[in-house]
Short mmCIF file of C-alpha atoms and ligand atoms in Angstrom, two decimals:
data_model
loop_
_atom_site.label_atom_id
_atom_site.label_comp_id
_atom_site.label_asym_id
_atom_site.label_seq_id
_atom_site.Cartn_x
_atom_site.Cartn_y
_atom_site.Cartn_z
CA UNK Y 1 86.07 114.93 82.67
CA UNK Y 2 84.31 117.71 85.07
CA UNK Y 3 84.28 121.39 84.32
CA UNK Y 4 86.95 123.51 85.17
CA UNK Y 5 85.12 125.57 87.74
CA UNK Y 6 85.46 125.83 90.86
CA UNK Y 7 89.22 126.38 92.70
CA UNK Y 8 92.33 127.17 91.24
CA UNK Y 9 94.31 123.92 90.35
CA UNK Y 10 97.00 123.18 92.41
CA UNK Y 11 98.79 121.06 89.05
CA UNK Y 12 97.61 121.75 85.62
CA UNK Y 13 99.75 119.45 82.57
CA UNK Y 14 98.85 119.96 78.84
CA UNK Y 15 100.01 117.36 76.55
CA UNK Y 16 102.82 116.02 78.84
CA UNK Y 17 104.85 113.40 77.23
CA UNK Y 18 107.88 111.24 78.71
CA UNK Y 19 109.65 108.87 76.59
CA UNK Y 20 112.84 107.01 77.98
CA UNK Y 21 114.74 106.74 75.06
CA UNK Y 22 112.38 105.07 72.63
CA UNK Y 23 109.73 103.83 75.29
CA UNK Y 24 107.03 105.72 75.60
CA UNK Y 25 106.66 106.65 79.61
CA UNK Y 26 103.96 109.29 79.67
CA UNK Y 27 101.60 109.85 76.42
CA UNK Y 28 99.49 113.01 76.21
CA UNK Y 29 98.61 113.86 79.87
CA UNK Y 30 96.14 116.66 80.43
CA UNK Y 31 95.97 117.53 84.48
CA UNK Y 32 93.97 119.86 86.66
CA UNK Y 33 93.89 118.97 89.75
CA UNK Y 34 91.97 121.10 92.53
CA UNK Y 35 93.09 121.43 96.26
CA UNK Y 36 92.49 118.10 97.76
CA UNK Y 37 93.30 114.03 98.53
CA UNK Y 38 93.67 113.22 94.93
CA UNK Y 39 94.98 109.40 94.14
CA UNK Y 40 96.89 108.10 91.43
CA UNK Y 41 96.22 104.76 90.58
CA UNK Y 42 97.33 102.09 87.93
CA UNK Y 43 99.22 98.91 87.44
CA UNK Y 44 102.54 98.04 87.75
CA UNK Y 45 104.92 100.10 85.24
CA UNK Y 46 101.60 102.44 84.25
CA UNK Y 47 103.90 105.64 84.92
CA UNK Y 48 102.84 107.09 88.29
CA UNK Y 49 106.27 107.08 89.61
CA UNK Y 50 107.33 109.19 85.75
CA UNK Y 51 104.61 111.50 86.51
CA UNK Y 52 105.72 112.51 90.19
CA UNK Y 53 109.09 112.90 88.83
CA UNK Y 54 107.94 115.14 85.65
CA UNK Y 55 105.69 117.26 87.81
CA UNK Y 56 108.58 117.59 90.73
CA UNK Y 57 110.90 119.06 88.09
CA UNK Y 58 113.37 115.70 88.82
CA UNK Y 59 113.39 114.37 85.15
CA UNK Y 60 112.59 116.45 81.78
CA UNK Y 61 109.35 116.17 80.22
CA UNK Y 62 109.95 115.27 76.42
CA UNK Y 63 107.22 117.45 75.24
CA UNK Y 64 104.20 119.15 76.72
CA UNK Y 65 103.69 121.65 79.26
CA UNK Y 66 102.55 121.76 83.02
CA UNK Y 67 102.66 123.60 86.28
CA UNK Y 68 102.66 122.83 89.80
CA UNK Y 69 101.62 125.98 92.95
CA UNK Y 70 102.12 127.86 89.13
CA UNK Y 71 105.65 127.30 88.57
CA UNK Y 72 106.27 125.78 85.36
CA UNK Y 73 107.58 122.16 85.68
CA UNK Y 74 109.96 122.69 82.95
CA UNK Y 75 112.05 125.56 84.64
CA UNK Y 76 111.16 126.06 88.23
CA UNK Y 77 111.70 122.81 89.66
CA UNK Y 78 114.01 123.81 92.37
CA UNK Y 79 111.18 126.61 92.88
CA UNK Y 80 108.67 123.48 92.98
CA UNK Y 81 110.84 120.92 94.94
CA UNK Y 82 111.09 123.81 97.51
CA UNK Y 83 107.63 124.52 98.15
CA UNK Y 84 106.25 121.04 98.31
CA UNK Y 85 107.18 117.87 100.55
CA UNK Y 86 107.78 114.69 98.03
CA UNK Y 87 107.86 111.02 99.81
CA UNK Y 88 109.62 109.24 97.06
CA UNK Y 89 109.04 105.28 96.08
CA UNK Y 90 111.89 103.90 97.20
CA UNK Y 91 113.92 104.51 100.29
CA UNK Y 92 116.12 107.55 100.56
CA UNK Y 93 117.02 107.33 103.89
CA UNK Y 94 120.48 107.51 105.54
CA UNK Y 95 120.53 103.96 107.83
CA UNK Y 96 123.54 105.78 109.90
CA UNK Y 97 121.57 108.44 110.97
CA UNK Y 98 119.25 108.38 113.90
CA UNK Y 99 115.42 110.35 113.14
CA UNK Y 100 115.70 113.83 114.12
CA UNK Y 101 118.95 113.87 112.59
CA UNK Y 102 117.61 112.97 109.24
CA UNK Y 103 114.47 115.05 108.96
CA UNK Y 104 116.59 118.09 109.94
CA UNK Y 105 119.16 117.30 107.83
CA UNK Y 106 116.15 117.23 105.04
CA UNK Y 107 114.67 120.77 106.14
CA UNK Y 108 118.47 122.09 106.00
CA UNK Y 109 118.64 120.46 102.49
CA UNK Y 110 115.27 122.96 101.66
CA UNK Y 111 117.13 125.60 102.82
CA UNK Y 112 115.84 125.96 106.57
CA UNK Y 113 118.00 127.25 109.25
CA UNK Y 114 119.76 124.69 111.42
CA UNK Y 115 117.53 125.84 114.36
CA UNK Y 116 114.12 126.05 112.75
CA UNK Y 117 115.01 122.54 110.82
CA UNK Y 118 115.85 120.78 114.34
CA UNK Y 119 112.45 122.15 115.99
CA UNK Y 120 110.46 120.82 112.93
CA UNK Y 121 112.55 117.28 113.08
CA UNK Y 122 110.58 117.24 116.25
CA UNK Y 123 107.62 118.42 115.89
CA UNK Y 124 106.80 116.05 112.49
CA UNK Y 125 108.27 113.40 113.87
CA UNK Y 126 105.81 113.26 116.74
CA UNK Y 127 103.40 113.92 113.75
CA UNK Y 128 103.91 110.97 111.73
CA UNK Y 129 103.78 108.83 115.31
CA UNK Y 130 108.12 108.33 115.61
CA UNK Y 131 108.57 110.68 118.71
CA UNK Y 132 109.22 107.54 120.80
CA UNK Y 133 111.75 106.58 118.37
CA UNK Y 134 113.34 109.91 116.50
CA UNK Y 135 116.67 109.11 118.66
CA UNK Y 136 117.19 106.08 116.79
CA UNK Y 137 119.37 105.24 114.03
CA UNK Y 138 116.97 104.48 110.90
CA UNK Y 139 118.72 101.25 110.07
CA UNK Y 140 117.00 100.00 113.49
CA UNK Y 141 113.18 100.79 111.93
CA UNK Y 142 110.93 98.89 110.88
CA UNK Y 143 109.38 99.26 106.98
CA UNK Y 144 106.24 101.63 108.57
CA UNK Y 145 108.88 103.39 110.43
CA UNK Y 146 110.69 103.50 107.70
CA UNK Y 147 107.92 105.33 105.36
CA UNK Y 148 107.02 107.58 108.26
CA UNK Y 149 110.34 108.99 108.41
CA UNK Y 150 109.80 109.46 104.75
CA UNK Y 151 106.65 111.55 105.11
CA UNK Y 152 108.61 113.66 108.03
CA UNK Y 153 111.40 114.23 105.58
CA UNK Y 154 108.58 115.62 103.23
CA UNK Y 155 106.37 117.43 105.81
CA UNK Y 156 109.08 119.37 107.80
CA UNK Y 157 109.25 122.47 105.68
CA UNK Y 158 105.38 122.77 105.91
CA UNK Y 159 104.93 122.25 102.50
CA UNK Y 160 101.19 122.96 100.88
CA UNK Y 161 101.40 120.27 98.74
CA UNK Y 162 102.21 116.52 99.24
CA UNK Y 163 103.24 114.32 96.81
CA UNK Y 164 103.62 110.90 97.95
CA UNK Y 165 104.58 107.55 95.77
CA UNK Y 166 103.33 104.48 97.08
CA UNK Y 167 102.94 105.37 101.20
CA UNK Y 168 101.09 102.40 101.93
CA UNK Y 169 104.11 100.28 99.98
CA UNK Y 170 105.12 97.24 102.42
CA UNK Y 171 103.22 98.20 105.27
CA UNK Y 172 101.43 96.14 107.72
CA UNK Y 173 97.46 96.50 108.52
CA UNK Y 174 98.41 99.18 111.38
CA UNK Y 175 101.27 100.83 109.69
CA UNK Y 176 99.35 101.11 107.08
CA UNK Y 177 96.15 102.28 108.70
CA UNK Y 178 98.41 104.42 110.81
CA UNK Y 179 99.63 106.42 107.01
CA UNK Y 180 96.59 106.81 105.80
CA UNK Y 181 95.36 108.58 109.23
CA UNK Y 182 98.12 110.73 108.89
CA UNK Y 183 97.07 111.41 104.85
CA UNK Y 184 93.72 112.11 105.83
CA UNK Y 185 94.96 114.37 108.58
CA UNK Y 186 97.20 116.30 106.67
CA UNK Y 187 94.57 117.12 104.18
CA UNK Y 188 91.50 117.89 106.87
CA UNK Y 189 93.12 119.52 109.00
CA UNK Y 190 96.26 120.77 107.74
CA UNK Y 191 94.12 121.66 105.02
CA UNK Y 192 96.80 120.58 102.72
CA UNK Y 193 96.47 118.74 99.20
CA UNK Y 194 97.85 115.19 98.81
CA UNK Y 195 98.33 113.66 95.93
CA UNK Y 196 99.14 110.01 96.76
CA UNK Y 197 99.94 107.16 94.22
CA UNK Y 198 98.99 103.13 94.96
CA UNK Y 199 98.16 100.07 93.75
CA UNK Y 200 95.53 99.23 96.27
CA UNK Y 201 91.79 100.95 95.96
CA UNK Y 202 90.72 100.72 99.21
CA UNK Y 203 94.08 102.90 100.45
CA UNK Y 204 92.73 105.72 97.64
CA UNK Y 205 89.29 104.89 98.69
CA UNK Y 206 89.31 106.23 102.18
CA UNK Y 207 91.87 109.15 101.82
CA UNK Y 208 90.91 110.46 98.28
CA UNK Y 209 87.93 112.48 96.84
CA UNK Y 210 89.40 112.80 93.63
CA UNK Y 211 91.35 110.03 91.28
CA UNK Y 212 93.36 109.97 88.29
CA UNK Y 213 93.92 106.07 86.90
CA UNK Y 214 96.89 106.15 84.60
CA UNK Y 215 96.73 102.63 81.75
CA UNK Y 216 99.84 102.02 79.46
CA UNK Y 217 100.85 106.16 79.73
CA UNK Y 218 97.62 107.38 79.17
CA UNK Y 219 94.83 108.70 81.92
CA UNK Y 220 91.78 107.12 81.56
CA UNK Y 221 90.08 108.34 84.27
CA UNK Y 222 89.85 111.68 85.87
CA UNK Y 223 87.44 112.38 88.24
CA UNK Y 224 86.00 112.67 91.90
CA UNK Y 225 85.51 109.37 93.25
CA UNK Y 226 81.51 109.95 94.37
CA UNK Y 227 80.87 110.18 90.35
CA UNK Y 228 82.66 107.34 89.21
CA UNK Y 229 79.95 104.86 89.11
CA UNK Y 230 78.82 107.05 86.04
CA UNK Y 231 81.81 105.76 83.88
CA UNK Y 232 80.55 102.14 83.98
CA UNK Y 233 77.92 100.61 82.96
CA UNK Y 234 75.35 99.62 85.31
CA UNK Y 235 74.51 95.65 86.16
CA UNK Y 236 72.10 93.59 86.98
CA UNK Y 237 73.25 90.56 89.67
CA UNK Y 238 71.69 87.31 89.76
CA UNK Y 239 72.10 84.04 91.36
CA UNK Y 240 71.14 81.39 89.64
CA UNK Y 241 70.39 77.52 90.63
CA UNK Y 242 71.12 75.08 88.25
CA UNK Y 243 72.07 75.39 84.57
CA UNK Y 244 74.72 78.50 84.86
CA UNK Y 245 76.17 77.83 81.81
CA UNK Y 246 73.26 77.13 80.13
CA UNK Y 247 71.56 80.49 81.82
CA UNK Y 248 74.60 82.04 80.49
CA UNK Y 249 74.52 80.98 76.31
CA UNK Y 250 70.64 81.98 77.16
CA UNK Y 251 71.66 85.45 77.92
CA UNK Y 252 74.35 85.78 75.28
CA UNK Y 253 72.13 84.54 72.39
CA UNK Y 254 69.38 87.83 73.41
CA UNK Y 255 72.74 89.25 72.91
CA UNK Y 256 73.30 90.69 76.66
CA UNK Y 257 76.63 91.03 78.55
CA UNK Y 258 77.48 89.08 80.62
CA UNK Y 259 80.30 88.43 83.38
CA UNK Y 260 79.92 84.90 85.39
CA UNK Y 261 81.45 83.76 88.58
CA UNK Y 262 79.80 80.69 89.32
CA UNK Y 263 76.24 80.91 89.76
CA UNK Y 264 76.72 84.40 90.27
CA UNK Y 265 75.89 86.53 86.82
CA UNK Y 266 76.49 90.43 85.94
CA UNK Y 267 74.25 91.28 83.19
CA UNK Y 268 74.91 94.76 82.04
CA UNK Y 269 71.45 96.71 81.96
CA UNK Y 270 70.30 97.83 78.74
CA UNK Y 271 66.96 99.25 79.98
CA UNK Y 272 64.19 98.65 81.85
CA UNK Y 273 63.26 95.30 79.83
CA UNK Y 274 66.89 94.13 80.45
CA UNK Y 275 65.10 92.29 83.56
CA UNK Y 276 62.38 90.63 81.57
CA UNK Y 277 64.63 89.21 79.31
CA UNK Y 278 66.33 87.59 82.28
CA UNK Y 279 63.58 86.31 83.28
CA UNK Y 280 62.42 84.95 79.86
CA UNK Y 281 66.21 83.61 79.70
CA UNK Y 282 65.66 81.76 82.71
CA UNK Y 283 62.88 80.05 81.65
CA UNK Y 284 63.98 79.30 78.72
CA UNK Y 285 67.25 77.69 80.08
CA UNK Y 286 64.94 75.78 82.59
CA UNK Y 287 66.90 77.72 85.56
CA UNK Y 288 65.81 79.66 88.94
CA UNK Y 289 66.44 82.75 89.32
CA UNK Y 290 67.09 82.65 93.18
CA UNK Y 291 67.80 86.42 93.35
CA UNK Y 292 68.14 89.60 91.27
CA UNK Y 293 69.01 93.13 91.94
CA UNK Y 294 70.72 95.94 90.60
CA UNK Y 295 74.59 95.93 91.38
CA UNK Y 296 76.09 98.75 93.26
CA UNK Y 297 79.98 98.52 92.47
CA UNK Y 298 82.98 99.36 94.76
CA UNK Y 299 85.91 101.70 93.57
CA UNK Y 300 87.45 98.23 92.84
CA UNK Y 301 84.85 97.08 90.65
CA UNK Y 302 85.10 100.24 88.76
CA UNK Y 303 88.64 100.13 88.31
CA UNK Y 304 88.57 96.23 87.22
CA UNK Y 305 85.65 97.30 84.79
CA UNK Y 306 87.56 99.88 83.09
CA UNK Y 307 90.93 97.77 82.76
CA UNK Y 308 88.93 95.45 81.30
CA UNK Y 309 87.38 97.24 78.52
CA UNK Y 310 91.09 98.68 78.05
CA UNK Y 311 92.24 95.29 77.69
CA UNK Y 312 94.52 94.80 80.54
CA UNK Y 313 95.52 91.70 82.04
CA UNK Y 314 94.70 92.60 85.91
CA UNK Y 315 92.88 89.91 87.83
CA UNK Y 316 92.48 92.50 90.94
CA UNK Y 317 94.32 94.84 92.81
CA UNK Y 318 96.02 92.18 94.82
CA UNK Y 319 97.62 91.43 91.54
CA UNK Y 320 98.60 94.67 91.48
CA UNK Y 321 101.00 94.39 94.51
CA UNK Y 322 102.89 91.55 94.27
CA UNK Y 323 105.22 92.23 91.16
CA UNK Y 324 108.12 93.22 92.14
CA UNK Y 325 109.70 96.29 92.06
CA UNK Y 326 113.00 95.90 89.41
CA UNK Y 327 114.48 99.61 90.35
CA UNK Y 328 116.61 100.87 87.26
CA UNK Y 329 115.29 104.83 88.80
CA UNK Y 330 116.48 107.84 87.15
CA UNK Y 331 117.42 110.70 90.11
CA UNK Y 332 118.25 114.16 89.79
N1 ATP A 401 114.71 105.37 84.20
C1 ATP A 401 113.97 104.69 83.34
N2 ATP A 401 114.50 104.31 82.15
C2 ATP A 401 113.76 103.61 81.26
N3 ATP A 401 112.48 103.25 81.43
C3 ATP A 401 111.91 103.59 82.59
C4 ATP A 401 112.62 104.32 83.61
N4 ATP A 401 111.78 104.53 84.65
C5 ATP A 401 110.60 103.94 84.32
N5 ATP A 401 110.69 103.38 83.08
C6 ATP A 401 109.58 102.70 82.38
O1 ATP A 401 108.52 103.62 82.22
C7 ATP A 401 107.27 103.00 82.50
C8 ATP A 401 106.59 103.73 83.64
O2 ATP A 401 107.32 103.48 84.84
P1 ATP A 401 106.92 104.07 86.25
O3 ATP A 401 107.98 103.69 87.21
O4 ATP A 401 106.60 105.50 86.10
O5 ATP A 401 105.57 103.26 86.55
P2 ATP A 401 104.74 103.15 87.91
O6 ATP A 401 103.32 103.35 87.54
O7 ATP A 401 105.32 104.03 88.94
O8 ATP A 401 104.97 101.63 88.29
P3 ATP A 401 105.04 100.93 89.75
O9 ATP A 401 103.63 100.71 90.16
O10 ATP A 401 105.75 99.65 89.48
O11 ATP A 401 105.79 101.83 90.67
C9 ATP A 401 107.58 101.55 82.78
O12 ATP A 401 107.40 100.84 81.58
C10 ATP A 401 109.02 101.56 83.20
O13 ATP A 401 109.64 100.34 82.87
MG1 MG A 402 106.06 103.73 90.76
#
C-alpha cells in the first residue's frame, strides 16, 4: 500500500465489515482513496456492489468505520447521497417516463428546484450523448441509452464525486467506448473523481489511475495502476520447439515456476542466473529455445496472477462477465 501523502482522500474506511445475516459481505476494509479515476475490480459476488452501498450510506455497515467528502458513512448518508451522483447496478429507471423528465425528476429528488433540475435534465443529457433522444420515453432505449440516462440521473446535481457500479454492464463496443469517454471526461475535465466498479480490465485500464481489487470480501490490492507490475513477480517467456513437456519437468526439477501454454513457457525469474538455468534446462531436455525475453504483463495478467496465488477459480476476465446477475438487492 502507498503512503498517505499527498491529497486529502476523498473516502477513507477503517475496518469496514458487512455481513448479511451470517455471510460475510465485506471483511476488514481499510480505504483511502485520493481525488481521481479509481476502479474497483473483482469477480462475480466479490462485494463491489456491498461496498458502494456501505460507503453511499444505503445499507449499515456491521462494524467499522468510514467517510466519504468527510461525512461519516454511518450517519450522514443523506448528507453523502446528496453531494455525490451514484449510477447504481441495476436499472432504476422509470420506462413511462421520457429523458428529461427523468433526470429532472432525479435532481428534484436531491432537492433541486423544479427550474434549475429541468435546465440540468438538459444540459447532462446532451452530456452523456441523449440530447437527440431526451424526449423519449426510456422504455424505447436501448441498454447504452439506458446506462447513459443512468449517469445523467447521477451527474445532474453536479456532484464532485461519482460512484458508478458496473457502467460498461451490457454495452456494445461503441456504447461502451462512448461511457468510458464520458468517465474519462468527467474526471479530466470536470476534474471530478470517479470511482467506477467492473469486471473487465481493459474498461479500468483506460479510465483509472488508481485500483482497488476486492477477492472473497477482502482488498487485495490497493494501488495506482503504473506500480502494479511491482506486486507480481517478474517472468521470463520462452518459446520452445519440441519437447514442451519435457522442457517443462526440466524446469520444475531445478525447482523453477513455471506456467505453460503450449510451447509458450512463463518462468518466474529468480535472478540473473534464472536464464542460464533455462538454457541448461533446454539442453538437457534436448529442446530449442526459439526465443526468450523478459515478460512485460498487462493489467490483466496482473490481476489473473494475483487470483491465482489467492486461489480463485477465474480463467480470465471474460469469465468474469458472463455469470449472471441473480438480483436478491437490498435498497434503502
Ligand atoms: N441483500 C443481500 N443479502 C444477502 N447476501 C447478499 C446480498 N447482497 C449481496 N449479497 C452477497 O454478498 C456478496 C457480495 O455481493 P455483491 O453484490 O456486493 O458483489 P459484487 O462484487 O457486486 O458482485 P457482481 O460482480 O456480481 O455485481 C455475495 O456473496 C452476495 O451473494
Ligand atoms: Mg455488483
Amino acid at each position: 500500500m502507498d503512503s498517505a501523502s499527498g491529497p486529502e482522500p476523498v473516502i477513507t474506511s477503517r475496518n469496514l465489515r458487512k455481513m448479511y445475516g451470517p455471510h460475510l459481505a465485506l471483511d476488514n476494509i481499510n480505504l483511502d482513496i485520493p481525488p481521481g479515476a479509481i476502479g474497483i475490480l473483482g469477480p462475480n459476488g466479490a462485494g463491489k456492489s456491498t461496498l458502494f452501498k456501505c460507503l453511499l450510506g444505503l445499507i449499515t455497515t456491521t462494524s467499522g468505520e468510514g467517510t466519504v467528502l468527510g461525512y461519516d458513512i454511518r450517519t450522514e448518508g443523506d448528507k453523502i447521497r446528496s453531494k455525490i451522483g451514484y449510477m447504481p447496478e441495476y436499472d432504476a429507471l422509470d420506462p413511462g417516463l421520457t429523458g428529461v423528465d427523468q433526470v429532472r425528476y432525479s435532481g428534484e429528488l436531491l432537492g433541486m428546484n423544479p427550474a434549475h433540475a429541468t435546465r440540468r435534465a438538459h444540459e447532462v443529457l446532451q452530456y452523456v450523448g441523449l440530447k437527440d433522444q431526451r424526449y423519449r420515453k426510456i422504455e424505447t432505449y436501448s441498454t447504452g441509452m439506458k446506462q447513459a440516462a443512468k449517469l445523467a440521473c447521477a451527474l445532474v446535481h453536479d456532484p464532485d464525486l461519482l460512484i458508478c457500479d458496473e457502467p460498461t454492464n451490457g454495452l456494445d463496443q461503441r456504447a461502451r467506448e462512448f461511457m468510458l469517454q464520458t468517465l474519462k471526461k468527467t474526471v479530466s475535465e470536470g476534474n471530478r473523481t470517479v470511482l467506477m466498479s467492473s469486471h473487465v480490465m481493459d474498461d479500468v485500464q483506460d479510465v483509472c489511475d488508481r485500483i482497488v481489487m476486492i477477492h472473497q470480501g477482502k482488498i487485495v490490492v490497493q494501488r495506482r495502476i503504473d506500480d502494479l507490475a511491482d506486486q507480481v513477480e517478474r517472468e521470463i517467456e520462452i518459446s520452445v520447439w519440441g519437447g514442451a513437456s519435457k522442457m517443462q519437468e526440466e524446469l520444475e526439477s531445478r525447482g523453477l515456476v513455471v506456467r505453460r501454454m503450449g510451447r509458450v513457457m512463463r518462468v518466474i525469474r529468480v535472478d540473473d542466473s534464472t536464464t542460464t538455468e533455462i538454457i541448461n534446462a533446454a539442453s538437457n531436455a534436448e529442446v530449442q529455445v526459439r526465443q526468450m525475453q523478459e515478460y512485460d504483463p498487462d493489467l490483466e495478467d496482473i490481476f489473473l496472477l494475483i487470483m491465482d496465488k489467492l486461489g480463485a477459480e477465474v480463467k480470465g476476465t471474460s469469465d468474469l462477465m458472463t455469470e449472471a446477475h441473480t438480483g436478491g438487492e437490498e435498497t434503502a
